[in-house]
JSON list of C-alpha atoms and ligand atoms in Angstrom, two decimals:
[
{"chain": "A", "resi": 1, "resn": "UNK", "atom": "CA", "xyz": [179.78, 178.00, 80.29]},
{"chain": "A", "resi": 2, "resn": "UNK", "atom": "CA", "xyz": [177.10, 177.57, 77.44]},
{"chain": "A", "resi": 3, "resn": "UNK", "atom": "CA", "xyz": [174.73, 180.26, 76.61]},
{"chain": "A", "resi": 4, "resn": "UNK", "atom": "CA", "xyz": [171.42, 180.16, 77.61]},
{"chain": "A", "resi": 5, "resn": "UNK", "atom": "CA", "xyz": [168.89, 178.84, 75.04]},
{"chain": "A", "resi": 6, "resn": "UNK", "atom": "CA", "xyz": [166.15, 181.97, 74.63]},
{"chain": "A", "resi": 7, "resn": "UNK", "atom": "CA", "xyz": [162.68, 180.80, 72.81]},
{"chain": "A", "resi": 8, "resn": "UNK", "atom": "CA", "xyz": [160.50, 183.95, 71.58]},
{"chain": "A", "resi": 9, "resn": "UNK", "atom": "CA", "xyz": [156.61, 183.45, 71.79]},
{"chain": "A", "resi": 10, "resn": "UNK", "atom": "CA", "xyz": [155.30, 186.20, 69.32]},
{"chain": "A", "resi": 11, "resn": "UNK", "atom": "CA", "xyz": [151.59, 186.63, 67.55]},
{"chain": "A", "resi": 12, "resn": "UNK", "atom": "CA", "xyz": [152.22, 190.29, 65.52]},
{"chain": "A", "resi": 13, "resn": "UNK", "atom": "CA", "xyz": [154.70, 192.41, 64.22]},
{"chain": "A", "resi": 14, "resn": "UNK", "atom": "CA", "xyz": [157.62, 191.47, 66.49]},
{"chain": "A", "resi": 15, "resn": "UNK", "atom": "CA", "xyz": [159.32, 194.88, 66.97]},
{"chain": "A", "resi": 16, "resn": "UNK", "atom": "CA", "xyz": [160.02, 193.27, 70.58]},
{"chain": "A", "resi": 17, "resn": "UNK", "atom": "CA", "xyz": [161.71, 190.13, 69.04]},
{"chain": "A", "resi": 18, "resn": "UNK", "atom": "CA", "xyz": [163.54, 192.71, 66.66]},
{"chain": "A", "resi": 19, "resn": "UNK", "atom": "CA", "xyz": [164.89, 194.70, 70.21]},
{"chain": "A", "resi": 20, "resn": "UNK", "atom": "CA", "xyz": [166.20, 191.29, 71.13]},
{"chain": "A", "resi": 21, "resn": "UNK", "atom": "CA", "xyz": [167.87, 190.29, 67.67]},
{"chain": "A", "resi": 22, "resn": "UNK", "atom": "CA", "xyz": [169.59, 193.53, 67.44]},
{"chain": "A", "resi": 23, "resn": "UNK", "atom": "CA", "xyz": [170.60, 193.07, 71.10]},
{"chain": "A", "resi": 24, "resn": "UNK", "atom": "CA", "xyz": [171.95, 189.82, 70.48]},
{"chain": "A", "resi": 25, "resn": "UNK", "atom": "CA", "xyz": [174.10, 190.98, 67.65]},
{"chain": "A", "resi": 26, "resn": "UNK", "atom": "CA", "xyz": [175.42, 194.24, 69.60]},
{"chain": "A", "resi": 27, "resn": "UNK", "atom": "CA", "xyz": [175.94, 192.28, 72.50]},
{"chain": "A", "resi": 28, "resn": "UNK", "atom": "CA", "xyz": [173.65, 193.69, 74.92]},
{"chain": "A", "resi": 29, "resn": "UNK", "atom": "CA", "xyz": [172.46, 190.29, 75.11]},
{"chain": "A", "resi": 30, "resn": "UNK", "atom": "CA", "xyz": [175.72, 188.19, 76.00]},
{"chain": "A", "resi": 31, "resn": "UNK", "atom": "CA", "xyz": [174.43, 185.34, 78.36]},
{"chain": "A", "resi": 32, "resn": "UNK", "atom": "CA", "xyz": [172.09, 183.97, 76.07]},
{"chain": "A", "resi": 33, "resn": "UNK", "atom": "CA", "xyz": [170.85, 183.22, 72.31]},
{"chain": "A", "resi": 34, "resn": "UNK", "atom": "CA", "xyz": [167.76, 182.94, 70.56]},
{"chain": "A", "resi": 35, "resn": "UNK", "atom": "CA", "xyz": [167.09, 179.75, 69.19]},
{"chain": "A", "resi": 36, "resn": "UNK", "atom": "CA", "xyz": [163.38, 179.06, 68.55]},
{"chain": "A", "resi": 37, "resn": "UNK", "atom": "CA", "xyz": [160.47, 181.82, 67.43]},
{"chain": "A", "resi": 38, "resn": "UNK", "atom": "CA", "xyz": [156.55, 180.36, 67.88]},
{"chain": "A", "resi": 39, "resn": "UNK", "atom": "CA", "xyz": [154.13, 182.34, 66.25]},
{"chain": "A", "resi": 40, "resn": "UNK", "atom": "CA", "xyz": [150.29, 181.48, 67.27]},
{"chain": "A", "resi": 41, "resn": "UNK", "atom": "CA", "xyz": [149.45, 183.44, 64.02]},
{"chain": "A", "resi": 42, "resn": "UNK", "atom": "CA", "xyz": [150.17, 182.63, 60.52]},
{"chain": "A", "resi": 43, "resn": "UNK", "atom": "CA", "xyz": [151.91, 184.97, 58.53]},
{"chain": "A", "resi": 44, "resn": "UNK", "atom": "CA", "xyz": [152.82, 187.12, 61.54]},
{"chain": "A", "resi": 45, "resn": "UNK", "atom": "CA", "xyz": [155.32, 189.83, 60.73]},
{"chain": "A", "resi": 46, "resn": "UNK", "atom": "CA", "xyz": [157.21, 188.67, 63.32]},
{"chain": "A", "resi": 47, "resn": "UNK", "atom": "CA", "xyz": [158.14, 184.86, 61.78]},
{"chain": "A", "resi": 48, "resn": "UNK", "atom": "CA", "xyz": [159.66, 187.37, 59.16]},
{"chain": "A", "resi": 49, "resn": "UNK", "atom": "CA", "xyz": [162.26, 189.00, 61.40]},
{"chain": "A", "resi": 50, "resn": "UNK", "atom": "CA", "xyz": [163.40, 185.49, 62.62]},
{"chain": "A", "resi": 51, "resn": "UNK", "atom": "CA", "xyz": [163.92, 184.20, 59.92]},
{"chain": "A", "resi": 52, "resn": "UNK", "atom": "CA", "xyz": [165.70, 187.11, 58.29]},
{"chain": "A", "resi": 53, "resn": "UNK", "atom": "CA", "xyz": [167.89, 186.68, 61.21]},
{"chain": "A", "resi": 54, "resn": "UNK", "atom": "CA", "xyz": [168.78, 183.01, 60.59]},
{"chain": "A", "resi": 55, "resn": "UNK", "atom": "CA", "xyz": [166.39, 181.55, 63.60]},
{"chain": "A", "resi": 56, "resn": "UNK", "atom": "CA", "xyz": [164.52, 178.76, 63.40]},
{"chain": "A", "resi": 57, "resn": "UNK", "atom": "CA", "xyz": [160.53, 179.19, 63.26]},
{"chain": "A", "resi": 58, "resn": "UNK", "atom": "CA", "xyz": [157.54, 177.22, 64.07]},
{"chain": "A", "resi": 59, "resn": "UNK", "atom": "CA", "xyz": [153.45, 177.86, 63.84]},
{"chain": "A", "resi": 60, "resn": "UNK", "atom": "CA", "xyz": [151.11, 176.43, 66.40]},
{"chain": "A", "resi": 61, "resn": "UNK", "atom": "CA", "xyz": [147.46, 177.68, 65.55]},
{"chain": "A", "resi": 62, "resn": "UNK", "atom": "CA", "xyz": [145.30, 176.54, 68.26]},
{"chain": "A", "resi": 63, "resn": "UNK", "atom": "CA", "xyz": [142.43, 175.56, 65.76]},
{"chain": "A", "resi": 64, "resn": "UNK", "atom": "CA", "xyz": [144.52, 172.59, 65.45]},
{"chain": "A", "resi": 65, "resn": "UNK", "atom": "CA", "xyz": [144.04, 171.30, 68.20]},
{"chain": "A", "resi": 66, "resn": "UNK", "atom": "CA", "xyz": [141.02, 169.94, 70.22]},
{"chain": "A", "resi": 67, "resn": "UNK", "atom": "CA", "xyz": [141.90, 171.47, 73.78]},
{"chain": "A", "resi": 68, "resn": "UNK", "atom": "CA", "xyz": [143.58, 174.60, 74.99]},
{"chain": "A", "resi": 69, "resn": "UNK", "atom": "CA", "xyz": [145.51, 172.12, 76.91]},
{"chain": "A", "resi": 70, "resn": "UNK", "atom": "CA", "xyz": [146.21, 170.37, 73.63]},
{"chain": "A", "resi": 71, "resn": "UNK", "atom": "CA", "xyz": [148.08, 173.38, 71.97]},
{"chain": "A", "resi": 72, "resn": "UNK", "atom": "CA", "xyz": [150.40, 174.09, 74.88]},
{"chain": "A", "resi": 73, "resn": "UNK", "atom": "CA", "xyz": [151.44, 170.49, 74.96]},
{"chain": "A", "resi": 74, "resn": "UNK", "atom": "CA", "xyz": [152.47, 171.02, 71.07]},
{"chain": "A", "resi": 75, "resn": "UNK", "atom": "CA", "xyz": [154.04, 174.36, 72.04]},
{"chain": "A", "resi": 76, "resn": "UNK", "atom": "CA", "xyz": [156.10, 172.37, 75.35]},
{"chain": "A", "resi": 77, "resn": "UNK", "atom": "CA", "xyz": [156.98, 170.00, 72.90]},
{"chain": "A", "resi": 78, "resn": "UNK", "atom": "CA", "xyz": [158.94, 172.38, 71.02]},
{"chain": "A", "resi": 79, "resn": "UNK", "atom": "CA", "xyz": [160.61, 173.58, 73.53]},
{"chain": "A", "resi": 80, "resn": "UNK", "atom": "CA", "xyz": [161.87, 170.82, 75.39]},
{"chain": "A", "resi": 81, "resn": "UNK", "atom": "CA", "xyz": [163.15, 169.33, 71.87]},
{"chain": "A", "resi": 82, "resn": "UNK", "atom": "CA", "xyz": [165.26, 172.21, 71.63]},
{"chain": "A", "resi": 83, "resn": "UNK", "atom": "CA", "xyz": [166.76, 172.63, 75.69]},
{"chain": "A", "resi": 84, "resn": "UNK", "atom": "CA", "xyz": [165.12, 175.67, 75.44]},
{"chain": "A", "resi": 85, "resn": "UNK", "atom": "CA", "xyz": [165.97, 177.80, 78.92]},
{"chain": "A", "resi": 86, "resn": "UNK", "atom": "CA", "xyz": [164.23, 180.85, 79.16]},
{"chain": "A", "resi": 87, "resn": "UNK", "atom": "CA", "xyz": [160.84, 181.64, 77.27]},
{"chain": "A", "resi": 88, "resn": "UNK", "atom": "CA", "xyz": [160.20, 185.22, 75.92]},
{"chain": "A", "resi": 89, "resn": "UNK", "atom": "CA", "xyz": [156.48, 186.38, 75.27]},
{"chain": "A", "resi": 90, "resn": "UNK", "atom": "CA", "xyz": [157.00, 189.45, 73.00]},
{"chain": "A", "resi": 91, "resn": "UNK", "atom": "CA", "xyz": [153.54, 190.69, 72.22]},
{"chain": "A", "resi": 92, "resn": "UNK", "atom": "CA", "xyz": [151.98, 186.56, 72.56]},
{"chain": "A", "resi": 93, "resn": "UNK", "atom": "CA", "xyz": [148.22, 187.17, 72.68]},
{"chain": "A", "resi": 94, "resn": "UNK", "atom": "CA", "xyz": [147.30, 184.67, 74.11]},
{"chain": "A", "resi": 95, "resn": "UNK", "atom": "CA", "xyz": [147.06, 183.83, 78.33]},
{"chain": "A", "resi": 96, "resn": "UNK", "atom": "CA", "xyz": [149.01, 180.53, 79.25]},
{"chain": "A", "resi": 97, "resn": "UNK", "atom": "CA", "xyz": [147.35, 178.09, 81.69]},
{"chain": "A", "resi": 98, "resn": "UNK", "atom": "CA", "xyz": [148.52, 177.20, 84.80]},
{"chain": "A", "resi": 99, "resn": "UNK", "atom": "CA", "xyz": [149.55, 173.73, 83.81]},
{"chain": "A", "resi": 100, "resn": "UNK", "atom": "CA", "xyz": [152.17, 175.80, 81.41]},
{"chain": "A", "resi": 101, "resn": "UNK", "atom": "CA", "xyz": [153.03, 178.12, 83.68]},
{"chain": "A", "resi": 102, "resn": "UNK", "atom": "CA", "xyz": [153.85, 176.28, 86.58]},
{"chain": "A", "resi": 103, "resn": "UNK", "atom": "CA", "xyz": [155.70, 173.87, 84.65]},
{"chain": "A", "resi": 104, "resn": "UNK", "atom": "CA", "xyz": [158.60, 176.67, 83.81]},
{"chain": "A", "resi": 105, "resn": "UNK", "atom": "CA", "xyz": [158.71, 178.93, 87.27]},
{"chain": "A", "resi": 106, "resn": "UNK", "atom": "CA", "xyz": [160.83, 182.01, 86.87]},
{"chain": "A", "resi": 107, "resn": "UNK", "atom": "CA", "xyz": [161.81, 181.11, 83.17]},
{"chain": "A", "resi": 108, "resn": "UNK", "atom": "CA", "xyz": [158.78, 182.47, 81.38]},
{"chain": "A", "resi": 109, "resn": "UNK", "atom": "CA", "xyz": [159.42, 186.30, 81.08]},
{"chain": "A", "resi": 110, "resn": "UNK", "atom": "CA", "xyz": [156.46, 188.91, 79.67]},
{"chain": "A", "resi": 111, "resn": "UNK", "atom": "CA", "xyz": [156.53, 192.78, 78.48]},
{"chain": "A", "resi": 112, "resn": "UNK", "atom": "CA", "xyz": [153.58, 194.42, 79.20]},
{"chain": "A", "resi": 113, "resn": "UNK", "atom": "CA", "xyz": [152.87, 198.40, 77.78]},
{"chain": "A", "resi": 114, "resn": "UNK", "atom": "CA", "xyz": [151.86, 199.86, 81.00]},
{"chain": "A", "resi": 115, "resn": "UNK", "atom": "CA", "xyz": [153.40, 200.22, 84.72]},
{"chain": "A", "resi": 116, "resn": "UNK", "atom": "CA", "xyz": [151.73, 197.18, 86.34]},
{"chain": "A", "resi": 117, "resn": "UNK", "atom": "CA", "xyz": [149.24, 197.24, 88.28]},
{"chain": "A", "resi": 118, "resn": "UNK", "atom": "CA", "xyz": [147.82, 200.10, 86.47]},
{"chain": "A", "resi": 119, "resn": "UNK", "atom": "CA", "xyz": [146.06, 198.45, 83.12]},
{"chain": "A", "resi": 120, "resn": "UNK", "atom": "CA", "xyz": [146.90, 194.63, 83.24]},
{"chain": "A", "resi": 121, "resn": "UNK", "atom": "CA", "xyz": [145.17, 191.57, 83.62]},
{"chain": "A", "resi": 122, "resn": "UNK", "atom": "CA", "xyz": [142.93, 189.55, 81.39]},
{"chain": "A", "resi": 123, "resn": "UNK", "atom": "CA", "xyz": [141.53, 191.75, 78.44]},
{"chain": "A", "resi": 124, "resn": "UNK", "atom": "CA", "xyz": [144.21, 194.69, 78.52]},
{"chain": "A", "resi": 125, "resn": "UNK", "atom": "CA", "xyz": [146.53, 193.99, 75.69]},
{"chain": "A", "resi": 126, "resn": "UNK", "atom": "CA", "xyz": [148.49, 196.28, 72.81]},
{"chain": "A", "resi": 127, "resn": "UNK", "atom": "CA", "xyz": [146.24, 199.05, 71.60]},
{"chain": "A", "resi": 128, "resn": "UNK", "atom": "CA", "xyz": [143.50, 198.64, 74.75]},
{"chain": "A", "resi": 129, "resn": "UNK", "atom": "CA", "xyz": [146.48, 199.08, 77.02]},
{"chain": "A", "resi": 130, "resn": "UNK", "atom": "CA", "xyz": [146.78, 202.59, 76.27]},
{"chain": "A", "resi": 131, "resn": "UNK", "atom": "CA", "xyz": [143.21, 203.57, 75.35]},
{"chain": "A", "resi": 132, "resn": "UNK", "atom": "CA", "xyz": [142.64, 202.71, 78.92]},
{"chain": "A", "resi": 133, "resn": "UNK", "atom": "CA", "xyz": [145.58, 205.03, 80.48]},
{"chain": "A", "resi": 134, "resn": "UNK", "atom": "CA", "xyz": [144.51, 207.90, 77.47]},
{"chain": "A", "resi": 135, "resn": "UNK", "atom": "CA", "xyz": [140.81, 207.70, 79.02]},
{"chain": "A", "resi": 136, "resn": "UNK", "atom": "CA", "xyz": [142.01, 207.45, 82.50]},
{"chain": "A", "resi": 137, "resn": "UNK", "atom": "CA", "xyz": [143.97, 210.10, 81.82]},
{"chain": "A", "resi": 138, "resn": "UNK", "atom": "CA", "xyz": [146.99, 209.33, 83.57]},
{"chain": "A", "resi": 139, "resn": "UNK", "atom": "CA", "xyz": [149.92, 211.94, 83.00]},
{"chain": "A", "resi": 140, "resn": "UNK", "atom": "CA", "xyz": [152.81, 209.20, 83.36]},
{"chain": "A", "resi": 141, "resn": "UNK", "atom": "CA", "xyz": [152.82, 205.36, 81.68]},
{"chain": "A", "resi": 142, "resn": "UNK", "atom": "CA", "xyz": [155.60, 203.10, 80.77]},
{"chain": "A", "resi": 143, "resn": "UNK", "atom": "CA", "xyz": [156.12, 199.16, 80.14]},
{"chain": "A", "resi": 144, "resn": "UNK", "atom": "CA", "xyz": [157.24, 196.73, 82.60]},
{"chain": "A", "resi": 145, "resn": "UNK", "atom": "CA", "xyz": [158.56, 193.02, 82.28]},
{"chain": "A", "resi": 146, "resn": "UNK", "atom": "CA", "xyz": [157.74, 190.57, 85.03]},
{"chain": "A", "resi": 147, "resn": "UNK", "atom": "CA", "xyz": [157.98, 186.39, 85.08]},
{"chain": "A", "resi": 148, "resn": "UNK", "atom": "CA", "xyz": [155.13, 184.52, 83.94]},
{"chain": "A", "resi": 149, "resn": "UNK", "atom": "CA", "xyz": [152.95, 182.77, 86.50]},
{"chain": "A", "resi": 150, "resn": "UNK", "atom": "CA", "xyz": [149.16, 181.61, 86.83]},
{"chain": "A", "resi": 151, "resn": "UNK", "atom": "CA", "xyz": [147.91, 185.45, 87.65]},
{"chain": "A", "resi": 152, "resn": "UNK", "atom": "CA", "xyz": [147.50, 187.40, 84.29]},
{"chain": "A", "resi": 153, "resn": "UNK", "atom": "CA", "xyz": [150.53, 190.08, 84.51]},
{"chain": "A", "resi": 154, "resn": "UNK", "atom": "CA", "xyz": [150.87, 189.17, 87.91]},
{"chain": "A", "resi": 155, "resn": "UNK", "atom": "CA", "xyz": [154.34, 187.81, 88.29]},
{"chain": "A", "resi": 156, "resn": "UNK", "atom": "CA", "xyz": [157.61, 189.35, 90.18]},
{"chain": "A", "resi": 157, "resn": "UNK", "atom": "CA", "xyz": [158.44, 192.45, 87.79]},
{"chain": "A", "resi": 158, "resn": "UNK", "atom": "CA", "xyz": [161.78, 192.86, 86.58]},
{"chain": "A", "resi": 159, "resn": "UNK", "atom": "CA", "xyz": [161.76, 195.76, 85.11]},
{"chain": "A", "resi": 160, "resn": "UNK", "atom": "CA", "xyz": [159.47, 199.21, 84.86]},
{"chain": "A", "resi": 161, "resn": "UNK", "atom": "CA", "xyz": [160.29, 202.60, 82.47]},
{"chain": "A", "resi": 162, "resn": "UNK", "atom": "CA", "xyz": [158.20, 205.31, 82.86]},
{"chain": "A", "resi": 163, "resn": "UNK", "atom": "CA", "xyz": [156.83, 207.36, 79.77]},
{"chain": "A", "resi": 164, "resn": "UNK", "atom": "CA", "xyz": [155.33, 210.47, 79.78]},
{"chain": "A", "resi": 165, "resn": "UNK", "atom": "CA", "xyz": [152.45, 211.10, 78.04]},
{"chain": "A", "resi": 166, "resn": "UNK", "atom": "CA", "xyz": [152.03, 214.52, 75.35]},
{"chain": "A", "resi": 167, "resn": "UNK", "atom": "CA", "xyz": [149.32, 216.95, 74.74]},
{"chain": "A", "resi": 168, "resn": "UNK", "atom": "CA", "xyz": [147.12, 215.34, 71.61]},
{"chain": "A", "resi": 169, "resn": "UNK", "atom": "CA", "xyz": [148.55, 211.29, 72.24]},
{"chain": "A", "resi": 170, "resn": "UNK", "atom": "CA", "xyz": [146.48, 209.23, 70.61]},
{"chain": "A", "resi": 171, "resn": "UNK", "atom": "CA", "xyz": [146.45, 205.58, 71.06]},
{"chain": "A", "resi": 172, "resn": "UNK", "atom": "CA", "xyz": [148.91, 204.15, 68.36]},
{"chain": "A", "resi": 173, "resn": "UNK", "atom": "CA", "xyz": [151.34, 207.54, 68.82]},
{"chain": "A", "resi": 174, "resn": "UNK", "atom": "CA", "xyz": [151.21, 206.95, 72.60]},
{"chain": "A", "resi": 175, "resn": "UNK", "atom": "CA", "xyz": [151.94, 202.79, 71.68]},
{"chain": "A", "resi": 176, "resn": "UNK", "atom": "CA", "xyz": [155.16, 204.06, 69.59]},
{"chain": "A", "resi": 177, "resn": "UNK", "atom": "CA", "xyz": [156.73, 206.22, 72.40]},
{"chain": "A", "resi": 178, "resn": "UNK", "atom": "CA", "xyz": [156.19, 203.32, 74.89]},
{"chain": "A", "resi": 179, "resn": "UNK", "atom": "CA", "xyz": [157.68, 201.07, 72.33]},
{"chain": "A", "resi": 180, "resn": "UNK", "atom": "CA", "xyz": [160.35, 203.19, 71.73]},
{"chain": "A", "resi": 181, "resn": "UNK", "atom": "CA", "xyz": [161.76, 204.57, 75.27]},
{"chain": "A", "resi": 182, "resn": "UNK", "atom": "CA", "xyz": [160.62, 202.01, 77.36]},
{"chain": "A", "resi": 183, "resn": "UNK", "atom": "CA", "xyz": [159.80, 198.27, 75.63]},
{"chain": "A", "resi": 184, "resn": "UNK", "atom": "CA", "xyz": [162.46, 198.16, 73.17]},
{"chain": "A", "resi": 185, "resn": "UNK", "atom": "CA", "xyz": [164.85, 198.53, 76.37]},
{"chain": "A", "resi": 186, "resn": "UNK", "atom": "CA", "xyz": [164.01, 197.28, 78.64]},
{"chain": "A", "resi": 187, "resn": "UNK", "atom": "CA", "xyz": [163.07, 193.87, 77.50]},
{"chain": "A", "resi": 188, "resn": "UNK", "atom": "CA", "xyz": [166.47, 193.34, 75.73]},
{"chain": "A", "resi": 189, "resn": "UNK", "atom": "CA", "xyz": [168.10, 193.89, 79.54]},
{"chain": "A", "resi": 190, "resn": "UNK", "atom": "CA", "xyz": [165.92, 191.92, 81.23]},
{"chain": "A", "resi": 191, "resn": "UNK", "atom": "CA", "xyz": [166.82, 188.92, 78.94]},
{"chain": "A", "resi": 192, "resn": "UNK", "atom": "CA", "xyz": [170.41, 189.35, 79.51]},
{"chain": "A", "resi": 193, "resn": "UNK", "atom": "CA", "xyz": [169.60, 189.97, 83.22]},
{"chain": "A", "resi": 194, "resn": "UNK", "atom": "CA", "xyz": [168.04, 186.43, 83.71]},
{"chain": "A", "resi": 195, "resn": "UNK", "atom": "CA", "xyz": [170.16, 184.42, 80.87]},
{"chain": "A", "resi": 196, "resn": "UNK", "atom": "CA", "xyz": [173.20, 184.93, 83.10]},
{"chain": "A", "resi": 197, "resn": "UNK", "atom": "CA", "xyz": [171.42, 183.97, 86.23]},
{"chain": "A", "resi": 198, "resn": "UNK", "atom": "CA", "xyz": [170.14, 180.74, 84.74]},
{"chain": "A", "resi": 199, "resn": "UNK", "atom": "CA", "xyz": [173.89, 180.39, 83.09]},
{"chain": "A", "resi": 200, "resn": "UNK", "atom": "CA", "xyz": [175.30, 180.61, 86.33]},
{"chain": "A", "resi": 201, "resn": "UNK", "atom": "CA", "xyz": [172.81, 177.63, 87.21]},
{"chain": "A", "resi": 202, "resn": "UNK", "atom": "CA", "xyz": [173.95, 175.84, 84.24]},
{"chain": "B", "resi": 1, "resn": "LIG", "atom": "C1", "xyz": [153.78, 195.36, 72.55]},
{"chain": "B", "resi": 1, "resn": "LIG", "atom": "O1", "xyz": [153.43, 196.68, 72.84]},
{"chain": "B", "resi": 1, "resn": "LIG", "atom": "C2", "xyz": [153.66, 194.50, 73.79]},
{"chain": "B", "resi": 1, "resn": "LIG", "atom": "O2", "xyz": [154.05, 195.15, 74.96]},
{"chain": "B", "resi": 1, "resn": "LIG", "atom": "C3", "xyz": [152.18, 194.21, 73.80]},
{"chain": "B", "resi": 1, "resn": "LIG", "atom": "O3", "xyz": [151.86, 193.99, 72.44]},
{"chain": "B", "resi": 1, "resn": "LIG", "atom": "C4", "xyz": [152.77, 194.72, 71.60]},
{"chain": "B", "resi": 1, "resn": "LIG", "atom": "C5", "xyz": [153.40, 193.75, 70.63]},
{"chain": "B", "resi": 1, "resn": "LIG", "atom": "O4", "xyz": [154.18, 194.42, 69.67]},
{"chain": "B", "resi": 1, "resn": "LIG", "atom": "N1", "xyz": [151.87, 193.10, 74.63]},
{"chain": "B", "resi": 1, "resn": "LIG", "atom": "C6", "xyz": [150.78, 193.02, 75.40]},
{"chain": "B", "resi": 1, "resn": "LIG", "atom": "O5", "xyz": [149.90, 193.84, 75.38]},
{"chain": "B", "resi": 1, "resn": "LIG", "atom": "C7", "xyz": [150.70, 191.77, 76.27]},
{"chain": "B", "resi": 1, "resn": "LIG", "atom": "N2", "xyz": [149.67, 191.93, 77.27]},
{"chain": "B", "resi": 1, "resn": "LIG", "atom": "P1", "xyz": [155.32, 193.67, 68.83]},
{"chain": "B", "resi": 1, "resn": "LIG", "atom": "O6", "xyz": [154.70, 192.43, 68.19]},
{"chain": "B", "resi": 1, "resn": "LIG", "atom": "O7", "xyz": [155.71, 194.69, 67.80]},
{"chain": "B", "resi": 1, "resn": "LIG", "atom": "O8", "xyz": [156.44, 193.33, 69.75]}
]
């Protein structure tokens, strides 16, 4: 049975996509491969990693095109040209419409740096993320991946870690440990978790 063909949607510095390259090459990630990186940004760190690691990159800025409907068609273009299967969003900043999301059900897959439903939705994204649960002042966060659908961060969660938070956490040390003991993990094992389903479809 063929692998599943993985496409990474990334905007920053990619040390998600970097969990999933390594996991790829130790094997963690068995089921499927990663075959296309889309960067919304130029020069994103990220289009670095990939192609350091042999994949094959593409840039779709959406001041190119007219519509916000117009730069997801470019971005589904891409993907269906390469039979991609499952679509990662590793630290993509920017929300997906419904006419995207409802076109891949259960095959669009998303880490988020908190325990949904506390500090999701529209507007909470890398750094705000845990400013929010520093000023809430929550004693336990984490990261969770879910699917993709038309709710922002609302989709069936496949994974959660909790991470406990430390006397004198700022925002970017609190970001690391998330990274770190929760994002870097579980994302790699949710991949492999729903590249073997889908290969088992294939
Ligand atoms: C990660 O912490 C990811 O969970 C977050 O952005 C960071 C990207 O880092 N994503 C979101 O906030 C999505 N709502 P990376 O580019 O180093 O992987």
């Amino acid at each position: 049975m063929s692998k599943a063909k993985i496409a990474v949607l990334v905007s920053g510095g990619g040390t998600n996509l970097q969990a999933l390259i390594d996991a790829e090459k130790s094997g963690i990630i068995k089921s499927g491969e990663i075959v296309l990186v889309i960067s919304n940004k130029e020069g994103a760190y990220a289009l670095e990693r990939a192609r350091n690691a042999g994949i094959e990159t593409a840039v779709v800025l959406k001041k190119n095109y007219e519509t916000a409907f117009g730069f997801e068609e470019a971005i589904k273009a891409l993907l269906t040209e390469k039979e991609i299967d499952i679509i990662v969003l590793a630290g993509f900043m920017s929300i997906l419409s419904e006419s995207f999301t409802s076109a891949y059900p259960e095959k669009i897959i998303n880490v988020h740096p908190s325990l949904i439903p506390s500090f999701c939705g529209a507007g909470f994204y890398g750094l705000r993320v845990h400013e929010a649960a520093l000023s809430y002042g929550v004693k336990v966060t984490g990261a969770t991946v879910h699917f993709v659908n038309e709710i922002p961060d609302g989709g069936r969660i496949i994974m959660q870690k909790a991470v406990e938070i430390e006397e004198g956490d700022t925002p970017e040390i609190l970001q690391k440990r998330v990274m770190e003991q929760a994002e870097w993990k579980i994302l790699p094992l949710s991949v492999e978790k729903v590249c073997a389903s889908i290969k088992e479809e294939k």
